[in-house]
Coordinates of C-alpha atoms in Angstrom, one line a residue:
M1 CA -1.4 12.1 -38.3
L2 CA 1.5 11.4 -40.5
N3 CA 5.0 10.5 -39.5
K4 CA 8.0 11.7 -41.6
G5 CA 7.7 8.7 -43.9
G6 CA 4.0 9.3 -44.4
N7 CA 3.0 6.0 -42.9
R8 CA -0.5 6.7 -41.7
D9 CA -1.3 3.1 -40.9
T10 CA 1.1 2.9 -37.9
T11 CA 0.4 6.3 -36.4
R12 CA -3.3 6.8 -36.6
M13 CA -5.2 6.6 -33.4
L14 CA -6.0 3.1 -32.0
M15 CA -9.7 4.0 -32.0
D16 CA -9.5 4.7 -35.7
R17 CA -7.9 1.2 -36.2
S18 CA -10.6 -0.6 -34.2
V19 CA -12.4 -3.5 -35.7
S20 CA -15.3 -5.1 -33.9
G21 CA -14.3 -8.5 -32.5
R22 CA -10.6 -8.2 -32.9
V23 CA -8.7 -9.3 -29.7
G24 CA -5.3 -8.1 -28.6
V25 CA -5.1 -9.8 -25.3
I26 CA -6.6 -12.8 -23.6
T27 CA -6.9 -12.3 -19.8
P28 CA -6.4 -15.4 -17.6
E29 CA -9.2 -16.7 -15.4
L30 CA -9.4 -15.1 -12.0
D31 CA -7.4 -16.7 -9.3
V32 CA -9.0 -14.5 -6.6
P33 CA -12.6 -14.0 -5.6
A34 CA -14.4 -11.5 -7.9
A35 CA -15.1 -8.2 -6.3
S36 CA -18.6 -6.8 -6.5
L37 CA -19.2 -3.8 -8.8
P38 CA -19.6 -0.3 -7.4
D39 CA -23.0 1.3 -7.1
A40 CA -24.8 1.6 -10.5
V41 CA -24.6 5.4 -10.4
Y42 CA -20.9 5.1 -10.9
L43 CA -21.1 2.7 -13.8
R44 CA -21.3 3.5 -17.5
D45 CA -23.5 1.6 -19.9
S46 CA -20.8 1.5 -22.5
L47 CA -17.1 2.2 -22.6
P48 CA -15.7 2.6 -26.1
L49 CA -12.3 0.8 -26.1
P50 CA -10.4 0.0 -29.2
E51 CA -10.6 -3.6 -30.4
V52 CA -7.2 -4.1 -32.0
S53 CA -4.6 -6.9 -32.3
E54 CA -1.5 -7.2 -30.1
P55 CA 0.9 -6.3 -33.0
E56 CA -1.2 -3.2 -33.8
V57 CA -0.8 -2.0 -30.2
V58 CA 3.0 -2.6 -30.3
Q59 CA 3.3 -0.8 -33.7
Y60 CA 1.2 2.1 -32.5
F61 CA 3.2 2.9 -29.4
T62 CA 6.6 2.1 -31.1
S63 CA 5.7 4.5 -33.9
L64 CA 4.8 7.2 -31.4
S65 CA 8.1 6.7 -29.6
Q66 CA 9.9 7.2 -32.9
L67 CA 8.2 10.6 -33.3
N68 CA 9.7 11.8 -30.0
F69 CA 12.6 14.3 -30.1
S70 CA 15.0 12.5 -27.8
I71 CA 18.3 13.3 -26.2
D72 CA 19.5 9.8 -27.3
T73 CA 18.8 10.7 -31.0
H74 CA 19.2 14.5 -31.4
F75 CA 21.2 17.5 -30.3
Y76 CA 19.5 19.5 -27.5
P77 CA 21.1 23.0 -27.3
L78 CA 18.7 24.3 -24.7
G79 CA 20.4 27.0 -22.6
S80 CA 20.7 27.5 -18.9
C81 CA 19.4 24.3 -17.3
T82 CA 19.6 22.2 -20.4
M83 CA 19.2 18.4 -20.8
K84 CA 22.5 16.7 -21.3
Y85 CA 24.4 13.5 -21.5
N86 CA 23.2 10.7 -19.3
P87 CA 25.5 7.6 -19.4
K88 CA 23.5 4.4 -19.3
I89 CA 25.6 3.1 -16.6
N90 CA 24.0 5.6 -14.3
D91 CA 20.6 4.0 -14.9
E92 CA 22.0 0.5 -14.5
V93 CA 23.4 1.4 -11.1
A94 CA 20.2 3.2 -10.0
F95 CA 18.2 0.1 -11.1
L96 CA 20.3 -2.3 -8.9
P97 CA 17.8 -4.2 -6.6
G98 CA 19.4 -2.8 -3.5
F99 CA 18.8 0.7 -4.6
A100 CA 15.6 0.5 -6.7
G101 CA 13.9 -1.7 -4.1
I102 CA 14.8 0.1 -1.0
H103 CA 12.0 1.8 1.0
P104 CA 12.6 5.3 2.6
Q105 CA 11.1 4.1 5.9
Q106 CA 13.5 1.1 6.3
P107 CA 15.6 1.5 9.4
A108 CA 19.1 2.8 9.1
E109 CA 20.7 -0.6 10.0
Q110 CA 19.0 -2.1 6.9
S111 CA 20.1 0.9 4.7
Q112 CA 23.8 1.3 5.3
G113 CA 24.8 1.0 1.7
A114 CA 22.3 3.6 0.5
L115 CA 23.2 6.0 3.4
E116 CA 26.9 5.5 2.7
L117 CA 26.3 6.5 -0.9
L118 CA 24.4 9.7 0.2
Y119 CA 27.2 10.5 2.7
R120 CA 29.9 10.2 0.1
L121 CA 27.9 12.3 -2.4
Q122 CA 27.5 15.0 0.3
E123 CA 31.2 15.0 0.7
F124 CA 31.9 15.2 -3.1
L125 CA 29.5 18.1 -3.6
T126 CA 30.9 20.0 -0.5
E127 CA 34.3 19.7 -2.0
V128 CA 33.2 20.7 -5.5
T129 CA 31.6 23.9 -4.2
G130 CA 34.2 24.8 -1.6
M131 CA 31.6 24.8 1.2
S132 CA 31.4 23.2 4.6
A133 CA 28.4 20.9 4.4
T134 CA 25.6 19.7 2.1
S135 CA 22.0 18.6 2.3
L136 CA 20.6 16.4 -0.4
A137 CA 16.9 16.8 0.7
T138 CA 15.8 19.2 -1.9
L139 CA 14.1 17.9 -5.1
A140 CA 14.9 20.5 -7.7
G141 CA 16.9 23.6 -8.4
A142 CA 14.1 26.0 -7.4
H143 CA 13.4 23.8 -4.4
G144 CA 17.1 24.3 -3.4
E145 CA 16.8 28.0 -3.9
L146 CA 13.9 28.1 -1.5
A147 CA 15.8 26.1 1.1
G148 CA 18.8 28.3 0.7
V149 CA 17.0 31.6 1.2
L150 CA 15.0 30.1 4.1
M151 CA 18.4 29.3 5.7
M152 CA 19.5 32.9 5.2
R153 CA 16.3 34.1 6.8
A154 CA 16.7 31.7 9.7
Y155 CA 20.3 33.0 10.2
H156 CA 19.3 36.6 10.4
L157 CA 16.3 35.9 12.7
A158 CA 18.5 33.9 15.0
R159 CA 20.7 36.9 15.4
G160 CA 17.6 39.1 16.2
D161 CA 18.1 40.9 12.8
S162 CA 14.5 40.9 11.8
G163 CA 14.8 44.1 9.8
R164 CA 16.5 42.5 6.8
T165 CA 13.6 42.2 4.5
K166 CA 15.2 42.8 1.0
M167 CA 16.8 40.3 -1.4
G168 CA 18.8 41.7 -4.3
I169 CA 18.6 39.7 -7.5
P170 CA 20.4 40.7 -10.8
D171 CA 18.3 41.0 -13.9
S172 CA 20.5 38.3 -15.4
A173 CA 19.6 35.7 -12.8
H174 CA 17.4 32.6 -13.3
G175 CA 13.7 33.4 -13.4
T176 CA 13.0 31.2 -10.3
N177 CA 15.3 33.3 -8.0
P178 CA 12.7 36.1 -7.5
A179 CA 9.9 33.6 -6.9
S180 CA 12.0 31.7 -4.3
A181 CA 12.9 34.9 -2.5
A182 CA 9.3 36.1 -2.4
M183 CA 8.1 32.7 -1.1
A184 CA 10.6 33.0 1.7
G185 CA 9.1 36.3 2.7
F186 CA 11.6 38.7 1.1
D187 CA 11.0 41.9 -0.9
V188 CA 12.7 41.4 -4.2
V189 CA 14.9 44.3 -5.5
T190 CA 16.3 44.0 -9.0
I191 CA 19.9 44.8 -9.6
P192 CA 20.6 45.8 -13.3
S193 CA 23.5 44.6 -15.3
D194 CA 26.2 46.9 -16.6
A195 CA 27.3 47.4 -20.2
D196 CA 29.5 44.3 -20.0
G197 CA 26.9 42.0 -18.5
N198 CA 28.3 42.1 -15.0
T199 CA 26.4 43.1 -11.8
D200 CA 26.2 46.9 -11.7
L201 CA 28.2 47.7 -8.5
A202 CA 26.9 51.2 -8.2
A203 CA 23.3 49.9 -8.1
L204 CA 24.3 47.2 -5.6
R205 CA 25.9 49.7 -3.3
E206 CA 22.6 51.7 -3.3
I207 CA 20.7 48.8 -1.8
A208 CA 23.5 47.5 0.5
G209 CA 22.1 48.7 3.9
D210 CA 20.8 47.4 7.2
D211 CA 17.6 46.0 5.5
L212 CA 19.5 43.8 2.9
A213 CA 19.3 40.1 3.8
G214 CA 21.4 39.2 0.8
V215 CA 21.7 38.7 -2.9
M216 CA 21.1 35.8 -5.2
I217 CA 23.7 35.5 -7.9
T218 CA 23.6 33.1 -10.8
L219 CA 27.2 32.3 -11.7
P220 CA 27.8 32.1 -14.6
S221 CA 24.8 34.2 -15.3
T222 CA 22.0 33.4 -17.8
L223 CA 23.9 35.6 -20.2
G224 CA 26.5 32.8 -20.2
L225 CA 29.1 35.2 -18.6
F226 CA 31.3 35.0 -15.5
D227 CA 30.7 38.1 -13.5
S228 CA 34.2 39.7 -13.2
H229 CA 32.9 41.8 -10.3
I230 CA 32.0 38.8 -8.2
L231 CA 34.6 39.3 -5.5
E232 CA 33.5 42.9 -5.0
V233 CA 29.8 41.8 -5.1
C234 CA 30.4 39.4 -2.2
Q235 CA 32.5 42.0 -0.3
V236 CA 29.8 44.8 -0.6
V237 CA 27.1 42.4 0.6
H238 CA 29.1 41.1 3.5
E239 CA 30.2 44.5 4.7
C240 CA 26.5 45.5 5.2
G241 CA 25.8 42.3 7.0
G242 CA 24.1 40.4 4.2
L243 CA 24.7 36.9 2.8
V244 CA 25.4 35.8 -0.7
Y245 CA 23.4 33.0 -2.4
G246 CA 24.8 31.2 -5.4
D247 CA 22.6 29.7 -8.1
G248 CA 24.8 26.8 -9.1
A249 CA 22.7 25.5 -11.9
N250 CA 25.5 26.4 -14.4
M251 CA 28.2 24.7 -12.4
N252 CA 29.3 22.6 -15.4
A253 CA 31.2 25.8 -16.5
L254 CA 33.2 25.9 -13.2
L255 CA 33.9 22.3 -12.2
G256 CA 37.5 21.9 -11.0
R257 CA 38.3 25.5 -11.8
A258 CA 36.4 27.7 -9.4
K259 CA 34.6 27.0 -6.1
L260 CA 31.7 29.2 -5.1
G261 CA 32.7 29.0 -1.4
E262 CA 36.1 30.4 -2.1
L263 CA 34.7 33.2 -4.2
G264 CA 32.7 34.4 -1.2
F265 CA 29.3 32.7 -1.5
D266 CA 27.6 31.6 1.7
V267 CA 25.2 29.1 0.3
C268 CA 24.3 27.6 -3.1
H269 CA 22.4 24.9 -4.8
L270 CA 23.5 22.5 -7.6
N271 CA 21.3 21.0 -10.3
L272 CA 22.3 17.4 -10.2
H273 CA 19.9 16.8 -13.1
K274 CA 22.1 19.1 -15.2
T275 CA 25.8 19.3 -14.1
F276 CA 25.8 15.7 -12.9
S277 CA 24.0 14.1 -15.8
T278 CA 20.4 13.1 -15.3
P279 CA 18.4 14.8 -18.1
H280 CA 15.2 16.5 -16.9
G281 CA 12.1 17.7 -18.5
G282 CA 8.4 17.7 -18.0
G283 CA 8.8 18.7 -14.4
G284 CA 11.3 16.0 -13.3
P285 CA 13.1 14.1 -12.1
G286 CA 15.5 16.6 -10.5
A287 CA 17.6 17.2 -7.4
G288 CA 18.9 20.5 -6.1
P289 CA 21.3 19.8 -3.2
V290 CA 22.1 22.8 -1.0
C291 CA 25.7 23.4 0.0
C292 CA 26.7 26.1 2.6
G293 CA 29.5 27.6 4.5
E294 CA 30.1 27.1 8.2
I295 CA 27.9 29.9 9.5
L296 CA 24.8 28.4 7.8
T297 CA 25.5 24.7 8.4
P298 CA 23.3 24.6 11.5
Y299 CA 20.3 25.7 9.4
L300 CA 20.5 23.0 6.7
A301 CA 17.3 21.2 5.6
A302 CA 16.9 17.8 7.3
P303 CA 17.9 15.1 7.0
V304 CA 21.6 15.0 6.5
V305 CA 23.7 11.8 6.7
E306 CA 26.4 11.6 9.3
R307 CA 29.1 9.0 9.9
T308 CA 29.6 7.8 13.5
D309 CA 32.9 7.0 15.1
A310 CA 31.9 3.4 14.8
G311 CA 31.7 3.7 11.0
E312 CA 27.9 3.6 10.8
Y313 CA 25.7 6.0 8.9
T314 CA 22.8 7.7 10.4
L315 CA 20.2 10.4 9.5
S316 CA 20.4 13.5 11.6
E317 CA 18.8 17.0 11.8
P318 CA 21.1 20.0 12.2
A319 CA 20.8 22.0 15.4
E320 CA 18.9 24.9 14.0
S321 CA 17.5 23.2 10.9
I322 CA 14.8 24.9 8.8
G323 CA 13.2 21.4 9.0
K324 CA 12.2 18.8 6.4
I325 CA 11.6 20.3 3.0
S326 CA 10.7 17.0 1.3
G327 CA 9.0 13.8 2.2
F328 CA 12.1 11.7 2.9
H329 CA 15.8 12.0 2.0
G330 CA 15.7 13.6 -1.5
N331 CA 15.2 12.2 -4.9
F332 CA 17.3 9.0 -4.4
G333 CA 17.4 7.8 -7.9
V334 CA 18.9 11.0 -9.2
L335 CA 21.3 11.1 -6.3
V336 CA 22.5 7.6 -7.2
R337 CA 23.0 8.6 -10.8
A338 CA 25.0 11.7 -9.8
Y339 CA 27.2 9.6 -7.5
T340 CA 27.8 7.1 -10.3
Y341 CA 28.7 9.9 -12.7
I342 CA 31.2 11.5 -10.3
R343 CA 32.9 8.2 -9.5
T344 CA 33.0 7.2 -13.2
L345 CA 34.7 10.4 -14.2
G346 CA 37.0 11.1 -11.3
A347 CA 38.7 14.5 -10.7
A348 CA 40.3 14.6 -14.1
G349 CA 37.0 13.9 -15.8
L350 CA 35.2 16.6 -13.9
L351 CA 37.8 19.1 -14.9
S352 CA 37.4 18.1 -18.5
I353 CA 33.6 18.9 -18.2
S354 CA 34.1 22.6 -17.6
G355 CA 36.9 22.8 -20.2
N356 CA 34.8 21.2 -23.0
A357 CA 31.6 23.0 -22.0
V358 CA 33.3 26.4 -22.3
L359 CA 35.2 25.5 -25.4
N360 CA 32.1 24.3 -27.2
A361 CA 30.1 27.4 -26.4
N362 CA 32.9 29.7 -27.5
Y363 CA 33.3 27.8 -30.7
I364 CA 29.7 28.4 -31.6
M365 CA 29.9 32.0 -30.5
H366 CA 32.9 32.7 -32.8
E367 CA 31.4 30.8 -35.8
L368 CA 28.1 32.7 -35.7
K369 CA 28.6 36.2 -34.3
D370 CA 29.1 37.6 -37.8
I371 CA 25.5 36.9 -38.7
Y372 CA 23.6 36.7 -35.4
A373 CA 23.8 39.8 -33.1
L374 CA 26.0 39.2 -30.0
P375 CA 24.8 41.7 -27.3
Y376 CA 27.9 41.0 -25.0
D377 CA 30.9 40.4 -27.2
R378 CA 33.2 38.8 -24.7
T379 CA 34.4 35.3 -23.9
C380 CA 31.4 33.3 -22.7
M381 CA 31.2 30.3 -20.4
H382 CA 29.0 27.3 -20.9
E383 CA 26.4 29.0 -23.1
V384 CA 26.2 31.9 -25.5
V385 CA 23.3 34.3 -25.9
F386 CA 22.6 35.7 -29.3
S387 CA 19.9 38.1 -30.5
A388 CA 17.8 37.5 -33.6
D389 CA 17.4 41.2 -34.2
L390 CA 19.3 41.1 -37.5
Q391 CA 17.0 38.4 -38.7
R392 CA 14.0 40.3 -37.3
E393 CA 14.9 43.2 -39.6
R394 CA 14.2 40.8 -42.5
G395 CA 10.9 39.7 -41.1
V396 CA 12.1 36.5 -39.3
S397 CA 11.8 36.4 -35.5
G398 CA 13.8 34.4 -33.0
L399 CA 10.8 32.0 -32.5
E400 CA 10.8 31.4 -36.2
V401 CA 14.5 30.7 -36.4
A402 CA 14.0 28.2 -33.5
K403 CA 11.1 26.5 -35.3
R404 CA 13.0 26.2 -38.5
L405 CA 15.9 24.5 -36.7
L406 CA 13.5 21.5 -36.2
D407 CA 13.4 21.0 -39.9
Y408 CA 17.2 20.6 -39.8
G409 CA 17.0 18.0 -37.1
F410 CA 18.0 20.1 -34.1
H411 CA 16.0 21.0 -31.0
A412 CA 15.4 24.7 -30.6
P413 CA 17.6 26.6 -28.2
T414 CA 16.0 28.5 -25.3
M415 CA 14.1 31.5 -26.7
Y416 CA 13.5 35.0 -25.4
F417 CA 15.4 34.5 -22.2
P418 CA 17.1 36.2 -20.5
L419 CA 14.6 39.0 -20.7
I420 CA 17.3 41.7 -21.0
V421 CA 18.3 40.4 -24.4
H422 CA 15.8 41.3 -27.2
E423 CA 14.9 38.3 -29.4
A424 CA 17.3 36.2 -27.3
L425 CA 18.5 32.7 -28.5
M426 CA 20.3 31.0 -25.6
I427 CA 22.5 28.2 -26.9
E428 CA 24.2 25.7 -24.6
P429 CA 26.1 22.9 -26.4
T430 CA 27.2 21.2 -23.2
E431 CA 30.5 19.4 -22.9
S432 CA 29.3 16.1 -24.5
E433 CA 28.8 17.2 -28.1
T434 CA 31.3 16.5 -30.9
K435 CA 32.8 19.1 -33.2
E436 CA 30.9 17.4 -36.1
T437 CA 27.6 18.0 -34.4
L438 CA 28.4 21.6 -33.5
D439 CA 29.5 22.2 -37.2
A440 CA 26.2 20.8 -38.4
F441 CA 24.3 23.0 -36.0
I442 CA 26.3 26.0 -37.1
D443 CA 25.7 25.3 -40.7
A444 CA 21.9 25.0 -40.1
L445 CA 21.8 28.4 -38.4
R446 CA 23.8 29.9 -41.2
A447 CA 21.4 28.4 -43.7
I448 CA 18.4 29.8 -41.8
D449 CA 20.0 33.2 -41.9
A450 CA 20.3 32.9 -45.6
E451 CA 16.7 31.8 -45.9
A452 CA 15.7 34.9 -43.9
T453 CA 16.9 36.9 -46.9
S454 CA 16.0 34.6 -49.8
E455 CA 12.9 32.8 -48.6
P456 CA 11.5 34.5 -45.4
E457 CA 8.1 32.8 -45.8
L458 CA 9.8 29.4 -45.5
V459 CA 11.2 30.3 -42.1
Q460 CA 8.1 32.1 -41.0
H461 CA 5.9 29.0 -41.4
A462 CA 8.3 26.4 -40.1
P463 CA 8.5 23.7 -39.1
H464 CA 7.6 21.7 -42.3
T465 CA 8.9 18.2 -41.8
T466 CA 7.9 17.5 -38.2
P467 CA 4.9 15.2 -37.4
V468 CA 3.0 18.2 -36.1
S469 CA 3.5 21.5 -37.8
R470 CA 3.2 25.1 -36.4
L471 CA 0.7 25.2 -33.5
D472 CA -1.5 28.1 -32.3
E473 CA 0.3 28.0 -28.9
A474 CA -1.9 30.6 -27.3
T475 CA -5.1 28.6 -28.1
A476 CA -3.4 25.3 -27.2
A477 CA -2.6 26.7 -23.7
R478 CA -6.0 28.3 -23.1
R479 CA -8.2 25.6 -24.7
P480 CA -6.4 22.3 -24.8
V481 CA -8.0 19.3 -26.3
L482 CA -7.4 16.6 -23.7
R483 CA -9.4 13.7 -25.2
W484 CA -9.7 11.8 -28.5
E485 CA -12.7 12.5 -30.7
P486 CA -13.4 10.6 -33.9
V487 CA -12.9 12.4 -37.2
E488 CA -16.1 12.4 -39.2
A489 CA -15.8 10.6 -42.5
A490 CA -16.0 13.0 -45.5
A491 CA -19.2 12.7 -47.5
D492 CA -18.9 11.0 -50.9

């Protein structure tokens, strides 16, 4: 494997570099009694391990790290639940011994500092969403969704309203919403979007009956749009006895400007690993706290942190709680980072997040909508969704546009989502990128569009400059190679 500079010596596999007798580490003598080996049936006669020097090991892993596409080195315009800015002070605070070394089973009297942080974070998030209470127990956005709809289910059952079996979900919602509703036992009913990208009110009214438990609304939607019908949506659902769930994964578009509780939502979750700074990827880490209005507060997932009249902090379980939904108190490290982020920025800083996120997305939209199709030509929020249909007409797909971006030094945007936009390219610059970065990204997309006309084959076979070029993704998923095998030397 070659890196961009072509230095094969530092990147080839350690086994390829192995030289018999070379030593990379000298282990000290045992200072404890030697343990007996397992039964021979479990032992191998030989175990081929690389014999390399210590500098070779360092060079190898350092060179691999330099091949990574990192948020600390590149622009990540992934849409919807994108990775974003993570100030290093967040990590420094999370690594403080009192936080990093705490054990979740320590008694409350030994954990007052940690519990106070959780309590304050609950209060911050309750205020940000305009709700009445918050639980920090859920470990990811989809986990928060599941907890929220389980709370809705518990509310209806407690009222003897067992006939509410349907959950309405717009076709512009996050893809995990239908899965969460189904896992909670609801029948999912899709609500189409209208020509402007809003929830189709006529379609909503058709399902608004005695069997509707509620709707799950992503606001702003995955189209990057604020639903201008949202007040009517909440009214229609409430009038038929249902509840409104808010997917708050895109809250960085609304901070300090709109509160879901004041718009009519009964419960929502927040992606702390997005709006409140901790980048996520590869399945974690994440945190998806659930915030709710007064009628659902008794059903919050346990535990929640309470402050006693004596000023002490304790863990409690709400009266009609849906129970524990994670092992302990939530993903504590991510919660510490989110708390640090909020305290660092303050109210004025949080307000600037939404302003800059929306400004950046609209700047990209206006600079590119002359050459990339814009299915919904209206002011967007934190992200903009283009279609690569115009490039497709010249033989270049949205996937190929995204792959070619890697050659220009940019991570690809989210592709082919939301599903209601053909050849979708979902771009979210977030609030943290500079105009210079956005201009370079815009120039790259303009250059790729020109290449789609002048050199379509160049785009169709991209990327060309990355350590690994175009993969057969279907074969890689179905028949992955999970172990190293030596390359046979070519015959003379």
